[in-house]
Coordinates of C-alpha atoms in Angstrom, one line a residue:
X126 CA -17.7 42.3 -105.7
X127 CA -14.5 43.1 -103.7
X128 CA -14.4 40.7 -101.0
X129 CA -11.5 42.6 -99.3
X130 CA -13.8 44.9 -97.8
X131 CA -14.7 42.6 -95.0
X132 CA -11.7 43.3 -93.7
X133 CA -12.9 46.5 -91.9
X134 CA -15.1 44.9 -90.0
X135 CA -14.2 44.5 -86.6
X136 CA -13.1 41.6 -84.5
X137 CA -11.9 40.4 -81.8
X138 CA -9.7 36.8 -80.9
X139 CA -11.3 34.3 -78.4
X140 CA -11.1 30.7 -77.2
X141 CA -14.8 29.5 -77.1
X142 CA -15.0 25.9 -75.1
X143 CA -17.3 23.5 -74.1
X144 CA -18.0 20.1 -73.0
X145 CA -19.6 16.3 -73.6
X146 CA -19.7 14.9 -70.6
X147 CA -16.2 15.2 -69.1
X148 CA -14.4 15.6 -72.5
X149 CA -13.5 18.9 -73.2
X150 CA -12.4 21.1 -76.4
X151 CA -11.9 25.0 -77.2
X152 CA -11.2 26.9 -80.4
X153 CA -10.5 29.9 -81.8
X154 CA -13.0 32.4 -83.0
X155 CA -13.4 35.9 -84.1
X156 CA -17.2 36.3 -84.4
X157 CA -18.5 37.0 -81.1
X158 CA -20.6 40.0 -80.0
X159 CA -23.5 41.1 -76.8
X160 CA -26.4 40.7 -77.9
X161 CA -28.4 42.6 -75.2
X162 CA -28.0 43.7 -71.9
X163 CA -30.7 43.0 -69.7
X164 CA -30.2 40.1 -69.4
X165 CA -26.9 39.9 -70.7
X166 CA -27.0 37.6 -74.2
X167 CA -23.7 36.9 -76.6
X168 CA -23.4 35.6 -79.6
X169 CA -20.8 33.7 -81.2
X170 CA -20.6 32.0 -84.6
X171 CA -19.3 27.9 -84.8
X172 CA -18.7 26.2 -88.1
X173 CA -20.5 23.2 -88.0
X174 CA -17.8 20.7 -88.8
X175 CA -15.9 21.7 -85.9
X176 CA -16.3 18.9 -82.9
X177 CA -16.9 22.4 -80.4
X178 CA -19.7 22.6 -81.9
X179 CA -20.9 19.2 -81.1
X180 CA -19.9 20.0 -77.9
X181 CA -22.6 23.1 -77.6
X182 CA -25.1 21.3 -78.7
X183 CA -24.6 18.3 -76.4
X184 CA -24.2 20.6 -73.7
X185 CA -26.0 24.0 -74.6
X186 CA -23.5 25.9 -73.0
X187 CA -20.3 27.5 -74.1
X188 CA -17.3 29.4 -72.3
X189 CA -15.4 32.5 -73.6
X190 CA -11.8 33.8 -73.0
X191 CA -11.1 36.8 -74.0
X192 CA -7.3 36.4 -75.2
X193 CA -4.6 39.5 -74.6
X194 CA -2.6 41.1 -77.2
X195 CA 0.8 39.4 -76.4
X196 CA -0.8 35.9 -76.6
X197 CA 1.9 33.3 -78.9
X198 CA 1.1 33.0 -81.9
X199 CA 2.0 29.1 -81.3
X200 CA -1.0 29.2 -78.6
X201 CA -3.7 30.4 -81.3
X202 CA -2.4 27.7 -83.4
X203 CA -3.4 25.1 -80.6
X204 CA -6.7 26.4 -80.5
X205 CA -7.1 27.5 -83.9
X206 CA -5.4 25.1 -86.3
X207 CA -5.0 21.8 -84.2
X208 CA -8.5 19.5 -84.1
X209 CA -10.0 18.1 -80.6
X210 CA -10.7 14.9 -82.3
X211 CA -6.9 14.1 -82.4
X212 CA -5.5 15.7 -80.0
X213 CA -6.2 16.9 -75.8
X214 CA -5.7 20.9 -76.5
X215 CA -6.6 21.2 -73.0
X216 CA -3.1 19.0 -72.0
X217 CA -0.3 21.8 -70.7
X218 CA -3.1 24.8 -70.6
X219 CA -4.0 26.5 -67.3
X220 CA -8.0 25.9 -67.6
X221 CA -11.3 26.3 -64.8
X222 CA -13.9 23.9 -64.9
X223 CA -16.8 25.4 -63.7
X224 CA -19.3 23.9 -61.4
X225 CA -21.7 23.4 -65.2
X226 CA -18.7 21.2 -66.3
X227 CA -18.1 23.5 -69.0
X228 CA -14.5 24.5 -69.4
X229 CA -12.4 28.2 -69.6
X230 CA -9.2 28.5 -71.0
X231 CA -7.1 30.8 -68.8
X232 CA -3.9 31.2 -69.9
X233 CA -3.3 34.5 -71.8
X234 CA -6.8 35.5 -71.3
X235 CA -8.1 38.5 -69.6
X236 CA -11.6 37.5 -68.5
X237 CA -13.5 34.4 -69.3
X238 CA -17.9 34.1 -70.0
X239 CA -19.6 31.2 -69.5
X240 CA -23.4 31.2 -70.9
X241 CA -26.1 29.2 -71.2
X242 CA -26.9 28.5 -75.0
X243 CA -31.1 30.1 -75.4
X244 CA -31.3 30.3 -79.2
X245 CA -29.7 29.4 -81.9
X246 CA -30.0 30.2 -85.6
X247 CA -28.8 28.1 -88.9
X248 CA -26.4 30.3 -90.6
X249 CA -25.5 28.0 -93.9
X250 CA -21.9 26.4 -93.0
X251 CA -22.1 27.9 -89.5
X252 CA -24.7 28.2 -86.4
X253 CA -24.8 31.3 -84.4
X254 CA -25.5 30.4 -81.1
X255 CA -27.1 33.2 -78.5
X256 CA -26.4 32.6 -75.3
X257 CA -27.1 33.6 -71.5
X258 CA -24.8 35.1 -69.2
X259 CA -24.1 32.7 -66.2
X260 CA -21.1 33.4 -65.2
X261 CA -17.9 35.8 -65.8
X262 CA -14.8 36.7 -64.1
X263 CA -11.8 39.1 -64.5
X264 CA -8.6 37.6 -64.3
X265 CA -6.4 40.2 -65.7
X266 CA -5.9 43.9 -66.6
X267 CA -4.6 44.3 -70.0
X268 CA -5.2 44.9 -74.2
X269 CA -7.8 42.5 -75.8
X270 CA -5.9 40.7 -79.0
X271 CA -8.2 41.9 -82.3
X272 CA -8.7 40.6 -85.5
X273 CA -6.6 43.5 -87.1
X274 CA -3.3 42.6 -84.4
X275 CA -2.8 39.3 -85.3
X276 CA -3.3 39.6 -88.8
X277 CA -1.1 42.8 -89.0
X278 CA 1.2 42.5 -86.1
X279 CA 1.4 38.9 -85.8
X280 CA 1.1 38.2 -89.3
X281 CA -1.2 35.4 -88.5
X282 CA -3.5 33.4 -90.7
X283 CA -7.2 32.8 -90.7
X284 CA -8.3 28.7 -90.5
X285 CA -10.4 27.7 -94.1
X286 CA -13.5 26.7 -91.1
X287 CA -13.8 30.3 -90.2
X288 CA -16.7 31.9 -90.5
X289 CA -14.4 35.4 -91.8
X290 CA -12.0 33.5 -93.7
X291 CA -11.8 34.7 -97.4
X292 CA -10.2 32.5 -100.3
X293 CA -8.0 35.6 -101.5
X294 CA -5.7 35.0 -98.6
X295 CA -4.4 32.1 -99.9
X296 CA -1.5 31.6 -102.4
X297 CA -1.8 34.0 -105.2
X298 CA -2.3 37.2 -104.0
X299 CA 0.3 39.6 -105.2
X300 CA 1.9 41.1 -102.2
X301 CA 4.9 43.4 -102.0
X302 CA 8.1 41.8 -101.2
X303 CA 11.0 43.9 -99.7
X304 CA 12.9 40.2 -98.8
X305 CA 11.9 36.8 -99.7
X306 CA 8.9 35.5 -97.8
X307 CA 8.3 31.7 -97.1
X308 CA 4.8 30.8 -96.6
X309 CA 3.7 27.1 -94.4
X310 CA 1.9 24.9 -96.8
X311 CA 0.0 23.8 -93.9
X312 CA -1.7 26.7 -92.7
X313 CA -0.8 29.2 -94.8
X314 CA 1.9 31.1 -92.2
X315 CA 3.5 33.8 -93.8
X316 CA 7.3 34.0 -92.4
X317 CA 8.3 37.5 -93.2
X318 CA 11.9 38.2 -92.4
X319 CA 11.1 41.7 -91.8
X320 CA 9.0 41.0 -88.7
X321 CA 10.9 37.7 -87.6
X322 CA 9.2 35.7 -85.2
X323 CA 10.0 37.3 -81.7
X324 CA 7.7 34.8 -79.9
X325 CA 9.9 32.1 -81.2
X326 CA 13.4 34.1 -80.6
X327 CA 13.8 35.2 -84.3
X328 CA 14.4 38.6 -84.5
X329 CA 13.3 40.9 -87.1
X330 CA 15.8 41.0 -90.3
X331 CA 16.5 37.3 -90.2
X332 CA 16.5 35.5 -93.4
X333 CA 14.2 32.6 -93.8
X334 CA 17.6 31.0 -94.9
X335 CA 19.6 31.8 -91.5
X336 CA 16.6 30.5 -88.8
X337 CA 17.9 27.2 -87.7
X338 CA 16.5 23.8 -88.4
X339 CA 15.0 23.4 -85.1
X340 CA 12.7 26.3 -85.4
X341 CA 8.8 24.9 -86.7
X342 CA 6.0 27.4 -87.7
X343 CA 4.3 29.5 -84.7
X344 CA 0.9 28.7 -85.7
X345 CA 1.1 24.9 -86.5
X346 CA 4.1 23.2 -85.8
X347 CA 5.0 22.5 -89.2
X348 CA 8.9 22.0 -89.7
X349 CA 11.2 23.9 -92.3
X350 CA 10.7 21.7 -94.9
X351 CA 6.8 22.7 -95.0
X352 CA 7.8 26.3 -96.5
X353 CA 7.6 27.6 -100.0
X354 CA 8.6 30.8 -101.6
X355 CA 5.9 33.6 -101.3
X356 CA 5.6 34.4 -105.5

């Protein structure tokens, strides 16, 4: 089998959230989908070792930002590579908390769902949870991010707790090299000189040699010293 082929399926990039009480956490996550529209059900897919999960099912309800295209590539690392169990990823992001106490992310996010967790469905190292439409809001005109953007465009990386991630994007893969690329050994960034890292004022054409020593990986932070050659 050819794994590689689950990479035309289509996704999108959200911040799912929820709460315990009054602590709070969000993450990244691609698999989300309606369900039905009368009355309006979505779906989303939560590894189980994640502490938003935990959240959902202590509160059976879970918010959904729908991020935009130009969102950093360092904010999808907060959500998406940083864990709520060592750090407030809520701390320095624009947020609602909605009269259920369950949190929305609103920074870089074009519209936000909140609903009401109905079924859910034991999916091996994941749950898919099915929810109920409570509340929703548009906060922005704009191009939802997708799965294919950041991957392509951005040149991010999938975390090894997604529900999409595939073991063949890790080191190994033969890939073709027109200048060296450095890869982060923490979350598997690729830095490819040809695209820079505009977000992070590295233009395109910049040698992984000639960024200065100040500049950490968009995704997760990690300094300089946390890159290896791509083979």
């Amino acid at each position: 089998m050819d794994p590689n082929v689950l990479h035309n399926l289509s996704y999108g990039m959200f911040i799912v959230s929820s709460n315990m009480a009054e602590r709070l956490n969000g993450q990244i996550v691609n698999t989300v989908f309606q369900v039905t529209s009368e009355p309006v059900t979505i779906g989303i897919s939560v590894n189980k070792k994640n502490l938003t999960h935990e959240y959902i099912e202590s509160s059976g309800r879970f918010g959904l930002s729908i991020l935009e295209e130009k969102t950093p590539l360092s904010f999808i690392g907060k959500f998406g590579f940083k864990s709520g169990r060592t750090e407030d990823k809520f701390k320095g992001t624009g947020f609602l908390k909605l009269s259920s106490g369950c949190p929305v992310v609103t920074d870089n996010t074009l519209a936000f769902i909140e609903a009401k967790v109905m079924k859910k469905l034991d999916c091996f190292t994941h749950t898919l949870f099915v929810g109920e439409m409570t509340d929703s809001k548009m906060l922005k005109t704009g191009t939802p991010l997708t799965y294919a953007y950041y991957h392509e465009v951005k040149k991010g990386t999938t975390p090894a707790n997604a529900p999409t991630f595939i073991k063949e994007e890790m080191p190994g893969a033969k890939r073709e090299v027109l200048m060296q690329k450095y890869r982060c050994v923490v979350c598997n960034y690729i830095y490819d000189p040809a695209v820079g890292d505009p977000d992070g004022g590295i233009k395109p054409g910049t040698p992984f040699e000639n960024i200065p020593d100040s500049w950490v990986c968009p995704i997760c932070g990690a300094d300089k010293s946390q890159f290896g050659k791509e083979p």
